[in-house]
mmCIF file of C-alpha atoms in Angstrom:
data_model
loop_
_atom_site.group_PDB
_atom_site.id
_atom_site.type_symbol
_atom_site.label_atom_id
_atom_site.label_comp_id
_atom_site.label_asym_id
_atom_site.label_seq_id
_atom_site.Cartn_x
_atom_site.Cartn_y
_atom_site.Cartn_z
ATOM 1 C CA UNK A 730 -33.700 145.588 99.928
ATOM 2 C CA UNK A 731 -32.396 149.127 99.947
ATOM 3 C CA UNK A 732 -29.957 150.473 97.312
ATOM 4 C CA UNK A 733 -27.106 152.742 98.229
ATOM 5 C CA UNK A 734 -25.769 154.556 95.139
ATOM 6 C CA UNK A 735 -22.120 155.076 95.009
ATOM 7 C CA UNK A 736 -19.254 156.100 92.822
ATOM 8 C CA UNK A 737 -17.964 152.483 92.775
ATOM 9 C CA UNK A 738 -20.811 151.557 90.470
ATOM 10 C CA UNK A 739 -19.509 150.641 87.061
ATOM 11 C CA UNK A 740 -15.906 150.511 88.140
ATOM 12 C CA UNK A 741 -13.854 147.533 86.896
ATOM 13 C CA UNK A 742 -11.289 145.453 88.824
ATOM 14 C CA UNK A 743 -9.489 142.144 88.564
ATOM 15 C CA UNK A 744 -11.456 139.922 90.829
ATOM 16 C CA UNK A 745 -8.409 138.522 92.488
ATOM 17 C CA UNK A 746 -7.229 142.080 93.527
ATOM 18 C CA UNK A 747 -10.720 142.908 94.651
ATOM 19 C CA UNK A 748 -10.752 139.847 96.898
ATOM 20 C CA UNK A 749 -7.344 140.770 98.389
ATOM 21 C CA UNK A 750 -8.797 144.248 99.290
ATOM 22 C CA UNK A 751 -12.233 143.204 100.623
ATOM 23 C CA UNK A 752 -11.715 139.864 102.399
ATOM 24 C CA UNK A 753 -9.528 141.396 105.125
ATOM 25 C CA UNK A 754 -12.268 143.907 105.711
ATOM 26 C CA UNK A 755 -14.772 141.067 106.420
ATOM 27 C CA UNK A 756 -16.328 140.737 103.042
ATOM 28 C CA UNK A 757 -17.023 137.261 101.626
ATOM 29 C CA UNK A 758 -18.185 136.163 98.206
ATOM 30 C CA UNK A 759 -21.775 135.253 98.672
ATOM 31 C CA UNK A 760 -23.071 131.804 97.952
ATOM 32 C CA UNK A 761 -25.242 132.903 94.965
ATOM 33 C CA UNK A 762 -22.422 133.457 92.519
ATOM 34 C CA UNK A 763 -22.446 131.905 89.027
ATOM 35 C CA UNK A 764 -19.817 131.904 86.364
ATOM 36 C CA UNK A 765 -20.686 135.294 85.080
ATOM 37 C CA UNK A 766 -21.899 137.254 88.225
ATOM 38 C CA UNK A 767 -21.720 137.222 91.994
ATOM 39 C CA UNK A 768 -21.537 139.489 95.017
ATOM 40 C CA UNK A 769 -19.374 140.421 98.013
ATOM 41 C CA UNK A 770 -21.358 140.262 101.191
ATOM 42 C CA UNK A 771 -20.552 142.093 104.470
ATOM 43 C CA UNK A 772 -22.504 140.767 107.465
ATOM 44 C CA UNK A 773 -23.575 143.861 109.408
ATOM 45 C CA UNK A 774 -25.617 142.072 112.172
ATOM 46 C CA UNK A 775 -27.334 138.861 113.206
ATOM 47 C CA UNK A 776 -29.821 140.432 115.545
ATOM 48 C CA UNK A 777 -33.403 139.311 114.566
ATOM 49 C CA UNK A 778 -32.147 137.780 111.297
ATOM 50 C CA UNK A 779 -29.113 138.433 109.018
ATOM 51 C CA UNK A 780 -28.435 141.921 107.722
ATOM 52 C CA UNK A 781 -25.866 142.363 104.871
ATOM 53 C CA UNK A 782 -24.398 145.026 102.607
ATOM 54 C CA UNK A 783 -24.079 143.282 99.281
ATOM 55 C CA UNK A 784 -21.802 144.518 96.466
ATOM 56 C CA UNK A 785 -22.907 142.857 93.262
ATOM 57 C CA UNK A 786 -20.477 142.314 90.313
ATOM 58 C CA UNK A 787 -20.547 140.774 86.870
ATOM 59 C CA UNK A 788 -17.736 139.355 84.740
ATOM 60 C CA UNK A 789 -16.680 141.445 81.741
ATOM 61 C CA UNK A 790 -13.966 139.172 80.353
ATOM 62 C CA UNK A 791 -14.328 135.579 81.135
ATOM 63 C CA UNK A 792 -15.609 133.311 83.963
ATOM 64 C CA UNK A 793 -15.254 134.092 87.670
ATOM 65 C CA UNK A 794 -13.330 130.841 88.338
ATOM 66 C CA UNK A 795 -10.541 131.829 85.926
ATOM 67 C CA UNK A 796 -7.364 133.808 86.685
ATOM 68 C CA UNK A 797 -7.260 137.444 85.590
ATOM 69 C CA UNK A 798 -11.039 137.776 85.474
ATOM 70 C CA UNK A 799 -12.162 141.420 85.407
ATOM 71 C CA UNK A 800 -15.513 142.343 87.022
ATOM 72 C CA UNK A 801 -17.645 145.397 87.022
ATOM 73 C CA UNK A 802 -19.232 146.513 90.236
ATOM 74 C CA UNK A 803 -23.064 147.134 90.533
ATOM 75 C CA UNK A 804 -25.118 149.224 92.901
ATOM 76 C CA UNK A 805 -24.474 148.256 96.549
ATOM 77 C CA UNK A 806 -27.584 147.397 98.525
ATOM 78 C CA UNK A 807 -28.675 146.376 102.021
ATOM 79 C CA UNK A 808 -30.497 143.041 102.449
ATOM 80 C CA UNK A 809 -32.263 141.604 105.477
ATOM 81 C CA UNK A 810 -33.200 137.979 105.931
ATOM 82 C CA UNK A 811 -35.599 137.617 108.867
ATOM 83 C CA UNK A 812 -35.696 134.208 110.661
ATOM 84 C CA UNK A 813 -38.073 132.927 113.309
ATOM 85 C CA UNK A 814 -36.681 133.450 116.689
ATOM 86 C CA UNK A 815 -38.166 130.380 118.406
ATOM 87 C CA UNK A 816 -37.169 126.765 117.906
ATOM 88 C CA UNK A 817 -39.623 124.485 116.125
ATOM 89 C CA UNK A 818 -40.363 121.870 118.710
ATOM 90 C CA UNK A 819 -41.277 119.347 115.958
ATOM 91 C CA UNK A 820 -37.691 119.488 114.671
ATOM 92 C CA UNK A 821 -35.840 119.944 117.984
ATOM 93 C CA UNK A 822 -35.036 116.196 118.474
ATOM 94 C CA UNK A 823 -34.135 115.149 114.918
ATOM 95 C CA UNK A 824 -31.322 112.770 114.596
ATOM 96 C CA UNK A 825 -27.728 113.502 113.302
ATOM 97 C CA UNK A 826 -28.465 112.149 109.820
ATOM 98 C CA UNK A 827 -31.468 114.420 109.247
ATOM 99 C CA UNK A 828 -29.703 117.379 110.900
ATOM 100 C CA UNK A 829 -26.866 117.141 108.285
ATOM 101 C CA UNK A 830 -29.467 117.952 105.558
ATOM 102 C CA UNK A 831 -31.834 120.199 107.412
ATOM 103 C CA UNK A 832 -29.483 122.355 109.494
ATOM 104 C CA UNK A 833 -30.681 125.772 108.386
ATOM 105 C CA UNK A 834 -34.053 127.311 109.077
ATOM 106 C CA UNK A 835 -35.807 128.875 106.131
ATOM 107 C CA UNK A 836 -36.292 132.629 106.487
ATOM 108 C CA UNK A 837 -39.723 134.109 107.315
ATOM 109 C CA UNK A 838 -38.878 136.987 104.887
ATOM 110 C CA UNK A 839 -36.055 136.792 102.490
ATOM 111 C CA UNK A 840 -36.421 140.558 101.830
ATOM 112 C CA UNK A 841 -37.107 141.877 105.209
ATOM 113 C CA UNK A 842 -37.464 145.569 106.046
ATOM 114 C CA UNK A 843 -34.112 147.334 106.314
ATOM 115 C CA UNK A 844 -34.326 149.666 109.271
ATOM 116 C CA UNK A 845 -32.773 153.142 109.372
ATOM 117 C CA UNK A 846 -30.080 151.854 111.823
ATOM 118 C CA UNK A 847 -28.771 149.530 109.010
ATOM 119 C CA UNK A 848 -29.133 152.237 106.387
ATOM 120 C CA UNK A 849 -26.810 154.462 108.376
ATOM 121 C CA UNK A 850 -24.209 151.625 108.815
ATOM 122 C CA UNK A 851 -24.590 150.726 105.139
ATOM 123 C CA UNK A 852 -23.799 154.325 104.032
ATOM 124 C CA UNK A 853 -20.722 154.329 106.263
ATOM 125 C CA UNK A 854 -19.519 151.029 104.847
ATOM 126 C CA UNK A 855 -20.034 152.267 101.327
ATOM 127 C CA UNK A 856 -17.983 155.391 102.125
ATOM 128 C CA UNK A 857 -15.224 153.171 103.436
ATOM 129 C CA UNK A 858 -15.370 151.093 100.195
ATOM 130 C CA UNK A 859 -15.174 154.233 98.139
ATOM 131 C CA UNK A 860 -11.995 155.284 99.905
ATOM 132 C CA UNK A 861 -10.402 151.828 99.551
ATOM 133 C CA UNK A 862 -11.431 151.267 95.869
ATOM 134 C CA UNK A 863 -10.081 154.585 94.508
ATOM 135 C CA UNK A 864 -8.148 154.437 91.283
#
């Protein structure tokens, strides 16, 4: 994980408006959200794993699944999940029933090293966000 400090930290937005701005740019709400916090993820690359820019947020007036919820943005950070590049031969011929439950490979490293290439891309993405999220 690698933080990228920004002037968007601490800024507050209606979650619905934030979604309208960020989703067309390729951001999605990550799967680890809860009723009081979550994150927007931008998938930078899938080479040798998954590399994301994550924009965390927390609710400041209600739950995320309600209308007119206001959120406060946290510090953006880069995240790399590194996966094995080869196929597990023991699981290559599993049936459809088993595959429906075991379709995703566990990462080798959930907090893999973020290379300088992704740091540079992350800084550019954060600059773009700063421009779009101006008051």
